[in-house]
mmCIF file of C-alpha atoms and ligand atoms in Angstrom:
data_model
loop_
_atom_site.group_PDB
_atom_site.id
_atom_site.type_symbol
_atom_site.label_atom_id
_atom_site.label_comp_id
_atom_site.label_asym_id
_atom_site.label_seq_id
_atom_site.Cartn_x
_atom_site.Cartn_y
_atom_site.Cartn_z
ATOM 1 C CA MET M 1002 31.781 -13.779 -30.514
ATOM 2 C CA GLY M 1003 29.044 -11.267 -29.812
ATOM 3 C CA LEU M 1004 28.811 -8.844 -26.914
ATOM 4 C CA GLN M 1005 26.218 -11.202 -25.418
ATOM 5 C CA THR M 1006 28.977 -13.601 -24.424
ATOM 6 C CA TYR M 1007 30.417 -11.108 -21.963
ATOM 7 C CA ILE M 1008 27.181 -10.404 -20.094
ATOM 8 C CA LYS M 1009 27.199 -12.571 -17.026
ATOM 9 C CA MET M 1010 23.995 -14.540 -16.485
ATOM 10 C CA ARG M 1011 22.678 -15.859 -13.206
ATOM 11 C CA LYS M 1012 20.581 -18.983 -12.959
ATOM 12 C CA PHE M 1013 18.364 -19.737 -9.968
ATOM 13 C CA SER M 1014 16.215 -22.635 -8.913
ATOM 14 C CA ALA M 1015 14.488 -23.233 -5.579
ATOM 15 C CA ASP M 1016 11.946 -25.502 -3.889
ATOM 16 C CA TYR M 1017 9.255 -23.184 -5.291
ATOM 17 C CA LEU M 1018 9.429 -20.606 -8.066
ATOM 18 C CA PHE M 1019 6.596 -18.078 -8.154
ATOM 19 C CA THR M 1020 6.531 -16.213 -11.477
ATOM 20 C CA GLY M 1021 4.451 -13.241 -10.338
ATOM 21 C CA ARG M 1022 1.244 -14.982 -11.458
ATOM 22 C CA GLU M 1023 1.571 -18.659 -10.554
ATOM 23 C CA MET M 1024 3.886 -21.338 -9.211
ATOM 24 C CA ALA M 1025 6.140 -22.682 -11.970
ATOM 25 C CA ALA M 1026 6.569 -26.428 -12.454
ATOM 26 C CA GLU M 1027 9.059 -28.094 -10.141
ATOM 27 C CA GLY M 1028 12.666 -27.708 -11.229
ATOM 28 C CA THR M 1029 12.027 -24.584 -13.319
ATOM 29 C CA VAL M 1030 15.029 -22.260 -13.609
ATOM 30 C CA LEU M 1031 15.002 -18.457 -13.594
ATOM 31 C CA ILE M 1032 17.714 -16.866 -15.716
ATOM 32 C CA THR M 1033 18.598 -13.202 -15.267
ATOM 33 C CA LYS M 1034 21.344 -10.820 -16.208
ATOM 34 C CA ASP M 1035 23.663 -9.643 -13.449
ATOM 35 C CA ASP M 1036 21.441 -6.615 -12.823
ATOM 36 C CA GLY M 1037 18.343 -8.791 -12.384
ATOM 37 C CA THR M 1038 16.810 -8.212 -15.831
ATOM 38 C CA VAL M 1039 14.866 -11.373 -16.632
ATOM 39 C CA GLU M 1040 16.170 -13.389 -19.590
ATOM 40 C CA ALA M 1041 14.054 -16.539 -19.390
ATOM 41 C CA ILE M 1042 12.214 -19.105 -17.304
ATOM 42 C CA LEU M 1043 13.183 -22.574 -18.495
ATOM 43 C CA PRO M 1044 12.770 -26.229 -17.538
ATOM 44 C CA ALA M 1045 15.896 -27.539 -15.756
ATOM 45 C CA ALA M 1046 16.784 -29.703 -18.771
ATOM 46 C CA ASP M 1047 17.176 -26.600 -20.979
ATOM 47 C CA ALA M 1048 18.906 -24.339 -18.446
ATOM 48 C CA GLY M 1049 22.439 -25.685 -18.807
ATOM 49 C CA GLU M 1050 25.186 -25.480 -16.192
ATOM 50 C CA GLY M 1051 25.769 -23.175 -13.238
ATOM 51 C CA VAL M 1052 22.307 -23.134 -11.644
ATOM 52 C CA GLU M 1053 22.251 -21.847 -8.038
ATOM 53 C CA ALA M 1054 19.877 -24.253 -6.251
ATOM 54 C CA LEU M 1055 18.364 -22.500 -3.234
ATOM 55 C CA PRO M 1056 16.211 -23.634 -0.334
ATOM 56 C CA GLY M 1057 12.857 -21.812 -0.154
ATOM 57 C CA LEU M 1058 10.694 -19.829 -2.564
ATOM 58 C CA LEU M 1059 11.803 -17.470 -5.318
ATOM 59 C CA THR M 1060 9.489 -14.563 -6.085
ATOM 60 C CA PRO M 1061 9.615 -11.191 -7.803
ATOM 61 C CA GLY M 1062 10.087 -8.267 -5.388
ATOM 62 C CA PHE M 1063 7.085 -7.184 -3.323
ATOM 63 C CA VAL M 1064 4.935 -4.110 -3.897
ATOM 64 C CA ASN M 1065 3.747 -2.231 -0.814
ATOM 65 C CA CYS M 1066 0.654 -0.349 -1.991
ATOM 66 C CA HIS M 1067 -0.003 1.591 1.207
ATOM 67 C CA CYS M 1068 2.563 3.207 3.455
ATOM 68 C CA HIS M 1069 3.150 6.531 5.236
ATOM 69 C CA LEU M 1070 6.934 6.771 5.260
ATOM 70 C CA GLU M 1071 6.734 10.226 6.866
ATOM 71 C CA LEU M 1072 5.281 8.701 10.078
ATOM 72 C CA SER M 1073 8.240 6.349 10.590
ATOM 73 C CA HIS M 1074 9.460 8.205 13.712
ATOM 74 C CA MET M 1075 6.212 7.136 15.457
ATOM 75 C CA LYS M 1076 7.276 3.484 15.623
ATOM 76 C CA GLY M 1077 6.200 1.938 18.930
ATOM 77 C CA LEU M 1078 4.748 5.210 20.252
ATOM 78 C CA LEU M 1079 1.035 4.404 20.081
ATOM 79 C CA PRO M 1080 -0.664 1.749 22.215
ATOM 80 C CA GLU M 1081 -2.363 -1.115 20.359
ATOM 81 C CA LYS M 1082 -6.092 -1.847 19.956
ATOM 82 C CA THR M 1083 -7.393 1.513 21.136
ATOM 83 C CA GLY M 1084 -9.750 1.761 18.150
ATOM 84 C CA MET M 1085 -9.827 4.101 15.190
ATOM 85 C CA VAL M 1086 -10.758 7.404 16.815
ATOM 86 C CA ASP M 1087 -8.142 7.336 19.574
ATOM 87 C CA PHE M 1088 -5.576 6.181 17.030
ATOM 88 C CA LEU M 1089 -6.338 9.168 14.769
ATOM 89 C CA ILE M 1090 -6.175 11.634 17.647
ATOM 90 C CA SER M 1091 -2.782 10.215 18.690
ATOM 91 C CA VAL M 1092 -1.405 10.413 15.156
ATOM 92 C CA ILE M 1093 -2.559 14.007 14.718
ATOM 93 C CA ARG M 1094 -0.849 14.938 17.997
ATOM 94 C CA GLY M 1095 2.335 12.949 17.390
ATOM 95 C CA ARG M 1096 3.004 13.417 13.691
ATOM 96 C CA GLY M 1097 5.857 15.606 12.549
ATOM 97 C CA THR M 1098 5.364 18.720 10.487
ATOM 98 C CA ALA M 1099 7.369 20.142 7.644
ATOM 99 C CA THR M 1100 8.337 23.005 9.953
ATOM 100 C CA ALA M 1101 9.963 20.715 12.546
ATOM 101 C CA GLN M 1102 13.332 22.058 13.660
ATOM 102 C CA GLY M 1103 16.761 20.789 14.708
ATOM 103 C CA GLU M 1104 16.752 17.589 16.714
ATOM 104 C CA GLU M 1105 13.118 16.788 15.892
ATOM 105 C CA MET M 1106 13.682 17.176 12.151
ATOM 106 C CA SER M 1107 16.815 15.048 12.242
ATOM 107 C CA GLN M 1108 14.931 12.318 14.143
ATOM 108 C CA ILE M 1109 12.168 12.334 11.540
ATOM 109 C CA LEU M 1110 14.611 12.125 8.617
ATOM 110 C CA THR M 1111 16.687 9.392 10.263
ATOM 111 C CA ALA M 1112 13.539 7.337 10.882
ATOM 112 C CA ILE M 1113 12.470 7.776 7.239
ATOM 113 C CA ALA M 1114 15.863 6.580 5.960
ATOM 114 C CA GLY M 1115 15.811 3.602 8.340
ATOM 115 C CA ALA M 1116 12.286 2.617 7.350
ATOM 116 C CA GLU M 1117 13.146 2.739 3.660
ATOM 117 C CA GLU M 1118 16.238 0.629 4.309
ATOM 118 C CA SER M 1119 14.097 -1.953 6.128
ATOM 119 C CA MET M 1120 11.690 -2.170 3.166
ATOM 120 C CA LEU M 1121 14.612 -2.826 0.801
ATOM 121 C CA HIS M 1122 15.887 -5.443 3.219
ATOM 122 C CA ASN M 1123 12.437 -7.101 3.315
ATOM 123 C CA GLY M 1124 12.275 -7.563 -0.454
ATOM 124 C CA ILE M 1125 10.017 -4.593 -1.238
ATOM 125 C CA VAL M 1126 10.730 -2.938 -4.597
ATOM 126 C CA ALA M 1127 7.912 -0.398 -4.910
ATOM 127 C CA VAL M 1128 5.711 1.626 -2.583
ATOM 128 C CA GLY M 1129 2.475 3.578 -2.815
ATOM 129 C CA ASP M 1130 3.258 6.225 -0.209
ATOM 130 C CA ILE M 1131 0.875 8.692 1.386
ATOM 131 C CA CYS M 1132 2.365 12.160 1.812
ATOM 132 C CA ASN M 1133 0.908 14.984 3.881
ATOM 133 C CA THR M 1134 4.251 16.770 3.780
ATOM 134 C CA SER M 1135 7.389 16.692 1.637
ATOM 135 C CA LEU M 1136 9.460 15.291 4.529
ATOM 136 C CA THR M 1137 10.199 12.070 2.613
ATOM 137 C CA LEU M 1138 11.335 13.773 -0.566
ATOM 138 C CA LYS M 1139 15.025 13.998 0.341
ATOM 139 C CA GLN M 1140 15.128 10.228 0.822
ATOM 140 C CA LYS M 1141 13.047 9.392 -2.224
ATOM 141 C CA VAL M 1142 15.201 11.320 -4.691
ATOM 142 C CA GLU M 1143 18.035 8.905 -3.830
ATOM 143 C CA GLY M 1144 16.103 6.526 -6.125
ATOM 144 C CA ARG M 1145 16.574 3.388 -4.038
ATOM 145 C CA LEU M 1146 12.910 2.348 -4.253
ATOM 146 C CA ASN M 1147 10.151 3.017 -6.777
ATOM 147 C CA TYR M 1148 7.450 5.257 -5.326
ATOM 148 C CA HIS M 1149 4.021 6.387 -6.315
ATOM 149 C CA ASN M 1150 3.486 9.464 -4.145
ATOM 150 C CA PHE M 1151 -0.096 10.011 -3.063
ATOM 151 C CA ILE M 1152 -0.301 13.639 -1.907
ATOM 152 C CA GLU M 1153 -3.079 13.507 0.666
ATOM 153 C CA THR M 1154 -5.525 16.228 1.534
ATOM 154 C CA MET M 1155 -8.379 16.550 4.014
ATOM 155 C CA GLY M 1156 -10.934 19.104 5.176
ATOM 156 C CA PHE M 1157 -14.470 18.372 6.305
ATOM 157 C CA ILE M 1158 -15.643 22.000 6.262
ATOM 158 C CA GLU M 1159 -16.867 22.902 2.746
ATOM 159 C CA GLN M 1160 -15.566 26.475 2.830
ATOM 160 C CA THR M 1161 -11.974 25.371 3.400
ATOM 161 C CA ALA M 1162 -11.868 23.177 0.273
ATOM 162 C CA PRO M 1163 -10.060 25.604 -2.087
ATOM 163 C CA ASP M 1164 -7.408 26.405 0.552
ATOM 164 C CA ARG M 1165 -6.888 22.728 1.378
ATOM 165 C CA LEU M 1166 -6.508 21.917 -2.298
ATOM 166 C CA GLU M 1167 -4.045 24.752 -2.790
ATOM 167 C CA ALA M 1168 -1.896 23.544 0.119
ATOM 168 C CA ALA M 1169 -1.831 20.019 -1.312
ATOM 169 C CA VAL M 1170 -1.039 21.294 -4.810
ATOM 170 C CA LYS M 1171 1.961 23.122 -3.333
ATOM 171 C CA ILE M 1172 3.315 19.828 -1.941
ATOM 172 C CA PHE M 1173 2.451 18.140 -5.241
ATOM 173 C CA GLY M 1174 4.597 20.788 -6.952
ATOM 174 C CA GLU M 1175 7.537 20.126 -4.607
ATOM 175 C CA PHE M 1176 7.449 16.426 -5.532
ATOM 176 C CA ALA M 1177 6.954 17.122 -9.237
ATOM 177 C CA GLY M 1178 9.898 19.538 -9.217
ATOM 178 C CA ALA M 1179 12.307 17.249 -7.413
ATOM 179 C CA TYR M 1180 11.514 13.979 -9.120
ATOM 180 C CA SER M 1181 13.126 12.876 -12.307
ATOM 181 C CA LEU M 1182 13.003 9.125 -11.876
ATOM 182 C CA PRO M 1183 11.589 7.232 -14.835
ATOM 183 C CA ILE M 1184 8.551 5.710 -13.163
ATOM 184 C CA ALA M 1185 7.975 8.207 -10.423
ATOM 185 C CA ALA M 1186 4.352 9.173 -10.263
ATOM 186 C CA ILE M 1187 2.352 11.560 -8.166
ATOM 187 C CA SER M 1188 -1.345 12.045 -7.582
ATOM 188 C CA LEU M 1189 -3.589 14.062 -5.317
ATOM 189 C CA VAL M 1190 -5.811 12.007 -3.020
ATOM 190 C CA PRO M 1191 -8.503 12.323 -0.334
ATOM 191 C CA HIS M 1192 -7.694 11.082 3.187
ATOM 192 C CA ALA M 1193 -10.946 9.365 4.144
ATOM 193 C CA PRO M 1194 -14.725 9.601 3.677
ATOM 194 C CA TYR M 1195 -15.158 11.254 7.105
ATOM 195 C CA SER M 1196 -12.461 13.896 6.655
ATOM 196 C CA VAL M 1197 -13.155 15.250 3.152
ATOM 197 C CA SER M 1198 -16.104 17.460 2.201
ATOM 198 C CA PRO M 1199 -18.101 16.841 -1.000
ATOM 199 C CA ARG M 1200 -16.621 20.034 -2.446
ATOM 200 C CA LEU M 1201 -13.058 18.878 -1.765
ATOM 201 C CA PHE M 1202 -13.866 15.435 -3.224
ATOM 202 C CA GLY M 1203 -15.008 17.224 -6.390
ATOM 203 C CA LEU M 1204 -11.816 19.284 -6.636
ATOM 204 C CA ILE M 1205 -9.640 16.166 -6.171
ATOM 205 C CA ALA M 1206 -11.590 14.135 -8.741
ATOM 206 C CA ASN M 1207 -11.184 16.942 -11.293
ATOM 207 C CA PHE M 1208 -7.507 17.670 -10.620
ATOM 208 C CA PRO M 1209 -5.774 17.399 -14.035
ATOM 209 C CA GLY M 1210 -4.095 14.060 -14.717
ATOM 210 C CA ASN M 1211 -5.345 12.530 -11.477
ATOM 211 C CA GLN M 1212 -5.829 8.985 -12.727
ATOM 212 C CA LEU M 1213 -4.697 6.815 -9.807
ATOM 213 C CA ILE M 1214 -6.347 7.803 -6.543
ATOM 214 C CA THR M 1215 -6.344 6.172 -3.126
ATOM 215 C CA ILE M 1216 -8.453 6.608 0.014
ATOM 216 C CA HIS M 1217 -8.662 5.086 3.485
ATOM 217 C CA ASN M 1218 -11.952 3.208 3.120
ATOM 218 C CA GLN M 1219 -14.287 1.772 5.767
ATOM 219 C CA GLU M 1220 -11.552 1.292 8.323
ATOM 220 C CA SER M 1221 -14.110 0.928 11.138
ATOM 221 C CA GLN M 1222 -17.825 0.451 11.758
ATOM 222 C CA ALA M 1223 -17.792 3.898 13.355
ATOM 223 C CA GLU M 1224 -16.878 5.416 9.975
ATOM 224 C CA ASN M 1225 -19.947 3.973 8.268
ATOM 225 C CA LEU M 1226 -22.165 5.002 11.188
ATOM 226 C CA PHE M 1227 -20.812 8.556 11.100
ATOM 227 C CA CYS M 1228 -21.307 8.891 7.338
ATOM 228 C CA GLN M 1229 -24.849 7.524 7.580
ATOM 229 C CA THR M 1230 -26.086 9.355 10.672
ATOM 230 C CA GLY M 1231 -23.523 11.969 11.727
ATOM 231 C CA GLN M 1232 -23.371 10.186 15.076
ATOM 232 C CA GLY M 1233 -21.115 7.839 16.998
ATOM 233 C CA ASP M 1234 -17.509 7.702 18.121
ATOM 234 C CA PHE M 1235 -16.211 9.958 15.350
ATOM 235 C CA LEU M 1236 -17.796 12.968 17.071
ATOM 236 C CA ARG M 1237 -14.966 12.682 19.614
ATOM 237 C CA LEU M 1238 -12.443 13.197 16.800
ATOM 238 C CA TYR M 1239 -13.993 16.509 15.748
ATOM 239 C CA GLN M 1240 -14.269 17.565 19.391
ATOM 240 C CA ALA M 1241 -10.564 16.850 19.844
ATOM 241 C CA LEU M 1242 -9.828 18.894 16.706
ATOM 242 C CA GLY M 1243 -12.060 21.724 17.973
ATOM 243 C CA LEU M 1244 -14.228 21.595 14.845
ATOM 244 C CA ASP M 1245 -17.926 22.441 14.875
ATOM 245 C CA ILE M 1246 -19.541 19.922 12.544
ATOM 246 C CA SER M 1247 -23.110 20.436 13.794
ATOM 247 C CA PHE M 1248 -24.082 21.147 10.149
ATOM 248 C CA PHE M 1249 -23.539 17.443 9.345
ATOM 249 C CA SER M 1250 -26.356 15.025 10.095
ATOM 250 C CA GLY M 1251 -25.258 12.141 7.891
ATOM 251 C CA SER M 1252 -25.887 11.326 4.242
ATOM 252 C CA GLY M 1253 -27.975 8.237 4.944
ATOM 253 C CA GLN M 1254 -25.442 6.222 2.965
ATOM 254 C CA ARG M 1255 -22.578 4.004 4.025
ATOM 255 C CA SER M 1256 -19.272 5.752 3.460
ATOM 256 C CA MET M 1257 -18.260 4.117 0.171
ATOM 257 C CA ALA M 1258 -21.566 4.770 -1.619
ATOM 258 C CA GLY M 1259 -21.340 8.387 -0.490
ATOM 259 C CA TYR M 1260 -18.070 9.316 -2.180
ATOM 260 C CA LEU M 1261 -17.729 6.968 -5.186
ATOM 261 C CA PRO M 1262 -20.051 9.086 -7.413
ATOM 262 C CA HIS M 1263 -17.480 11.923 -7.304
ATOM 263 C CA PHE M 1264 -15.053 9.882 -9.415
ATOM 264 C CA TYR M 1265 -14.894 9.039 -13.113
ATOM 265 C CA HIS M 1266 -14.858 5.753 -14.975
ATOM 266 C CA ASN M 1267 -11.309 6.344 -16.253
ATOM 267 C CA GLN M 1268 -9.934 6.735 -12.726
ATOM 268 C CA THR M 1269 -8.635 3.889 -10.561
ATOM 269 C CA LEU M 1270 -9.508 4.024 -6.891
ATOM 270 C CA LEU M 1271 -7.289 2.085 -4.513
ATOM 271 C CA LEU M 1272 -9.428 1.488 -1.409
ATOM 272 C CA VAL M 1273 -7.325 0.874 1.685
ATOM 273 C CA HIS M 1274 -8.281 -1.213 4.753
ATOM 274 C CA ASN M 1275 -11.935 -2.174 4.010
ATOM 275 C CA VAL M 1276 -12.392 -3.563 7.527
ATOM 276 C CA ASP M 1277 -16.124 -2.801 7.489
ATOM 277 C CA THR M 1278 -16.778 -3.384 3.769
ATOM 278 C CA ARG M 1279 -19.878 -5.534 3.271
ATOM 279 C CA GLU M 1280 -21.759 -7.238 0.472
ATOM 280 C CA GLU M 1281 -23.997 -4.197 -0.098
ATOM 281 C CA ASP M 1282 -20.929 -1.946 -0.648
ATOM 282 C CA LEU M 1283 -19.674 -4.220 -3.403
ATOM 283 C CA ALA M 1284 -22.956 -4.041 -5.320
ATOM 284 C CA TRP M 1285 -22.025 -0.555 -6.550
ATOM 285 C CA LYS M 1286 -21.573 -0.560 -10.347
ATOM 286 C CA GLY M 1287 -20.139 1.904 -12.832
ATOM 287 C CA GLY M 1288 -17.756 4.741 -12.060
ATOM 288 C CA PRO M 1289 -14.090 4.253 -11.196
ATOM 289 C CA ASP M 1290 -12.150 1.027 -11.416
ATOM 290 C CA LEU M 1291 -11.830 -0.315 -7.854
ATOM 291 C CA CYS M 1292 -8.949 -2.138 -6.205
ATOM 292 C CA PHE M 1293 -8.816 -3.248 -2.557
ATOM 293 C CA CYS M 1294 -5.662 -2.870 -0.487
ATOM 294 C CA LEU M 1295 -5.374 -5.015 2.649
ATOM 295 C CA CYS M 1296 -3.159 -3.946 5.574
ATOM 296 C CA PRO M 1297 -4.024 -6.684 8.097
ATOM 297 C CA ASN M 1298 -1.252 -6.030 10.608
ATOM 298 C CA ALA M 1299 -2.270 -2.374 10.893
ATOM 299 C CA ASN M 1300 -5.911 -3.411 11.361
ATOM 300 C CA LEU M 1301 -4.914 -5.777 14.162
ATOM 301 C CA TYR M 1302 -2.747 -3.041 15.701
ATOM 302 C CA ILE M 1303 -5.468 -0.383 15.641
ATOM 303 C CA SER M 1304 -8.686 -2.302 16.293
ATOM 304 C CA GLY M 1305 -7.993 -6.038 16.372
ATOM 305 C CA GLN M 1306 -10.421 -6.512 13.458
ATOM 306 C CA LEU M 1307 -9.776 -7.767 9.940
ATOM 307 C CA PRO M 1308 -11.566 -7.250 6.614
ATOM 308 C CA ASP M 1309 -13.816 -9.963 5.219
ATOM 309 C CA VAL M 1310 -11.236 -11.318 2.762
ATOM 310 C CA ASP M 1311 -13.476 -14.218 1.714
ATOM 311 C CA LEU M 1312 -16.191 -11.739 0.705
ATOM 312 C CA LEU M 1313 -13.760 -9.701 -1.427
ATOM 313 C CA MET M 1314 -12.500 -12.877 -3.107
ATOM 314 C CA ARG M 1315 -16.011 -14.190 -3.721
ATOM 315 C CA HIS M 1316 -16.821 -10.938 -5.523
ATOM 316 C CA GLY M 1317 -13.702 -11.222 -7.695
ATOM 317 C CA CYS M 1318 -12.258 -7.982 -6.275
ATOM 318 C CA ARG M 1319 -8.768 -7.008 -7.321
ATOM 319 C CA ILE M 1320 -6.643 -7.211 -4.153
ATOM 320 C CA VAL M 1321 -3.225 -5.787 -3.257
ATOM 321 C CA LEU M 1322 -1.284 -5.490 0.005
ATOM 322 C CA GLY M 1323 0.109 -2.680 2.136
ATOM 323 C CA THR M 1324 1.876 -2.225 5.436
ATOM 324 C CA ASP M 1325 0.437 1.143 6.476
ATOM 325 C CA SER M 1326 2.865 3.127 8.643
ATOM 326 C CA LEU M 1327 5.165 2.374 11.565
ATOM 327 C CA ALA M 1328 2.648 4.287 13.716
ATOM 328 C CA SER M 1329 0.326 1.274 13.312
ATOM 329 C CA ASN M 1330 2.634 -1.617 12.459
ATOM 330 C CA HIS M 1331 5.706 -3.213 14.011
ATOM 331 C CA GLN M 1332 7.469 -3.452 10.651
ATOM 332 C CA LEU M 1333 7.175 -2.518 6.984
ATOM 333 C CA ASP M 1334 7.246 -6.049 5.620
ATOM 334 C CA ILE M 1335 4.842 -7.443 3.011
ATOM 335 C CA LEU M 1336 5.819 -11.021 3.919
ATOM 336 C CA GLU M 1337 4.549 -10.355 7.474
ATOM 337 C CA GLU M 1338 1.224 -9.177 5.976
ATOM 338 C CA MET M 1339 0.985 -12.409 3.946
ATOM 339 C CA LYS M 1340 1.768 -14.495 7.055
ATOM 340 C CA THR M 1341 -1.030 -12.779 8.970
ATOM 341 C CA LEU M 1342 -3.492 -13.360 6.127
ATOM 342 C CA GLN M 1343 -2.408 -16.999 5.825
ATOM 343 C CA HIS M 1344 -2.951 -17.447 9.572
ATOM 344 C CA HIS M 1345 -6.457 -15.921 9.619
ATOM 345 C CA PHE M 1346 -7.594 -17.116 6.163
ATOM 346 C CA PRO M 1347 -5.860 -20.500 5.784
ATOM 347 C CA LEU M 1348 -7.847 -21.423 2.687
ATOM 348 C CA VAL M 1349 -6.305 -18.648 0.586
ATOM 349 C CA PRO M 1350 -3.547 -20.347 -1.468
ATOM 350 C CA THR M 1351 0.035 -19.084 -1.069
ATOM 351 C CA GLU M 1352 0.074 -18.433 -4.819
ATOM 352 C CA ILE M 1353 -2.842 -15.987 -4.494
ATOM 353 C CA LEU M 1354 -1.237 -14.124 -1.571
ATOM 354 C CA LEU M 1355 1.952 -13.796 -3.612
ATOM 355 C CA ARG M 1356 0.014 -12.527 -6.622
ATOM 356 C CA TRP M 1357 -1.517 -9.783 -4.443
ATOM 357 C CA ALA M 1358 1.981 -8.940 -3.186
ATOM 358 C CA THR M 1359 3.653 -8.781 -6.607
ATOM 359 C CA SER M 1360 1.927 -8.522 -10.004
ATOM 360 C CA ASN M 1361 -1.368 -7.105 -8.706
ATOM 361 C CA GLY M 1362 0.463 -4.382 -6.783
ATOM 362 C CA ALA M 1363 2.704 -3.549 -9.742
ATOM 363 C CA GLU M 1364 -0.320 -3.288 -12.062
ATOM 364 C CA VAL M 1365 -2.262 -1.012 -9.740
ATOM 365 C CA LEU M 1366 0.713 1.310 -9.231
ATOM 366 C CA GLN M 1367 1.223 1.193 -13.024
ATOM 367 C CA MET M 1368 4.743 -0.158 -12.651
ATOM 368 C CA ASP M 1369 4.047 -3.509 -14.302
ATOM 369 C CA GLY M 1370 6.167 -2.592 -17.314
ATOM 370 C CA ILE M 1371 9.196 -3.265 -15.126
ATOM 371 C CA LEU M 1372 8.040 -4.880 -11.874
ATOM 372 C CA GLY M 1373 5.762 -7.598 -10.524
ATOM 373 C CA ALA M 1374 6.631 -10.660 -12.624
ATOM 374 C CA PHE M 1375 9.528 -12.681 -14.021
ATOM 375 C CA ASP M 1376 8.750 -11.708 -17.623
ATOM 376 C CA MET M 1377 11.553 -11.307 -20.129
ATOM 377 C CA GLY M 1378 13.035 -7.805 -20.022
ATOM 378 C CA LYS M 1379 11.480 -6.834 -16.670
ATOM 379 C CA GLN M 1380 13.614 -6.077 -13.626
ATOM 380 C CA PRO M 1381 11.282 -6.986 -10.765
ATOM 381 C CA GLY M 1382 13.881 -7.866 -8.109
ATOM 382 C CA VAL M 1383 14.687 -11.473 -7.200
ATOM 383 C CA VAL M 1384 13.622 -12.362 -3.662
ATOM 384 C CA LEU M 1385 14.151 -15.612 -1.772
ATOM 385 C CA VAL M 1386 11.694 -16.497 1.015
ATOM 386 C CA SER M 1387 13.163 -18.989 3.486
ATOM 387 C CA GLY M 1388 11.432 -21.220 6.034
ATOM 388 C CA MET M 1389 8.691 -22.580 3.726
ATOM 389 C CA GLU M 1390 6.852 -25.715 4.796
ATOM 390 C CA GLU M 1391 4.565 -27.647 2.452
ATOM 391 C CA GLY M 1392 4.136 -24.604 0.258
ATOM 392 C CA LYS M 1393 3.145 -22.327 3.150
ATOM 393 C CA PHE M 1394 4.952 -19.551 4.991
ATOM 394 C CA THR M 1395 5.989 -20.296 8.559
ATOM 395 C CA LYS M 1396 6.632 -17.926 11.463
ATOM 396 C CA ARG M 1397 10.346 -18.112 10.755
ATOM 397 C CA SER M 1398 9.984 -17.297 7.033
ATOM 398 C CA LYS M 1399 12.115 -14.337 6.012
ATOM 399 C CA ALA M 1400 12.519 -12.509 2.718
ATOM 400 C CA HIS M 1401 15.964 -11.888 1.338
ATOM 401 C CA ARG M 1402 16.724 -9.875 -1.789
ATOM 402 C CA LEU M 1403 19.128 -11.721 -4.093
ATOM 403 C CA ILE M 1404 19.228 -9.055 -6.825
HETATM 404 ZN ZN1 ZN R 1931 -2.910 4.770 6.011
#
């Protein structure tokens, strides 16, 4: 009798079994060790006794590629559909700082812990998290979720670029010093095309080891207008910040074409939101590897507009999903993002939405060695989605982590 005999196996079947890439044939059984490490996917006839037959859909755990855990205390604070500029002004005024004291600090930390707990509860196993501070670090070192930490920097005035970089590198160092988790990863990233100067873009692109980069991309029409002409609603943002940007009269280019040339072909750029991304933006060739992150519930919260998902699919774009923060979303729940996409783009198959939510996300965050698919030896989390009807999610669908 080998040691193998004493390792308890679990066997699952359900109405639908999504492998991370596609729906398995009906009756297929997932076999894992007690800790969720995948042993095999087998036809029912070969799976033997003791199969737990469950109602609903089995899927690997979800990957949330865009979040701001540090803004969790802003849940429900900001009114909906005010548009991008008013949203940004409200966030800048309401966000916490690393120097928050006493009651305020304890509120921020409690909200961070609660938000992380809710992601675990909602079947999320990994997060690409934007950090302007190290406020989330205390929670992250608990090691309950896998994080890629995107240390974000901004600064539209050229002269401030070295100082802005230095401040971000300091936060980068705090994360690097505290983290010892096996797949923890950190990179330095630009906030958005309208808030980062060309000089700062250059410093970020050349930061050593900065391979995976993310940016808020084309979140509104106003962003493209501002980058092209230096005009439009974004002027109100700089007024509110008290910044004189009279030197800027637009680059003549839409925002994406303006910043992509700063990056290198061996870098991956995770573009978030893409609400005003058009055919002409996708014609850009060469340079970094691009991936498109959709956060539809945040888009509906902020502006009521959604990206042209059909366009991205037609162009064969790599797509992943994110929740954005609790400042612009009612929950941190990838299933809710898939439901919204299914509602607005009913022709996108459930299998494709699930692929965006699992294996695509794991690959982009470079965690696909462990997460994203029911492949032998991986430990992607086993999640059951209830309330399925004819292969589609319903309003009452909920995710529940089994392992
Ligand atoms: Zn964001």
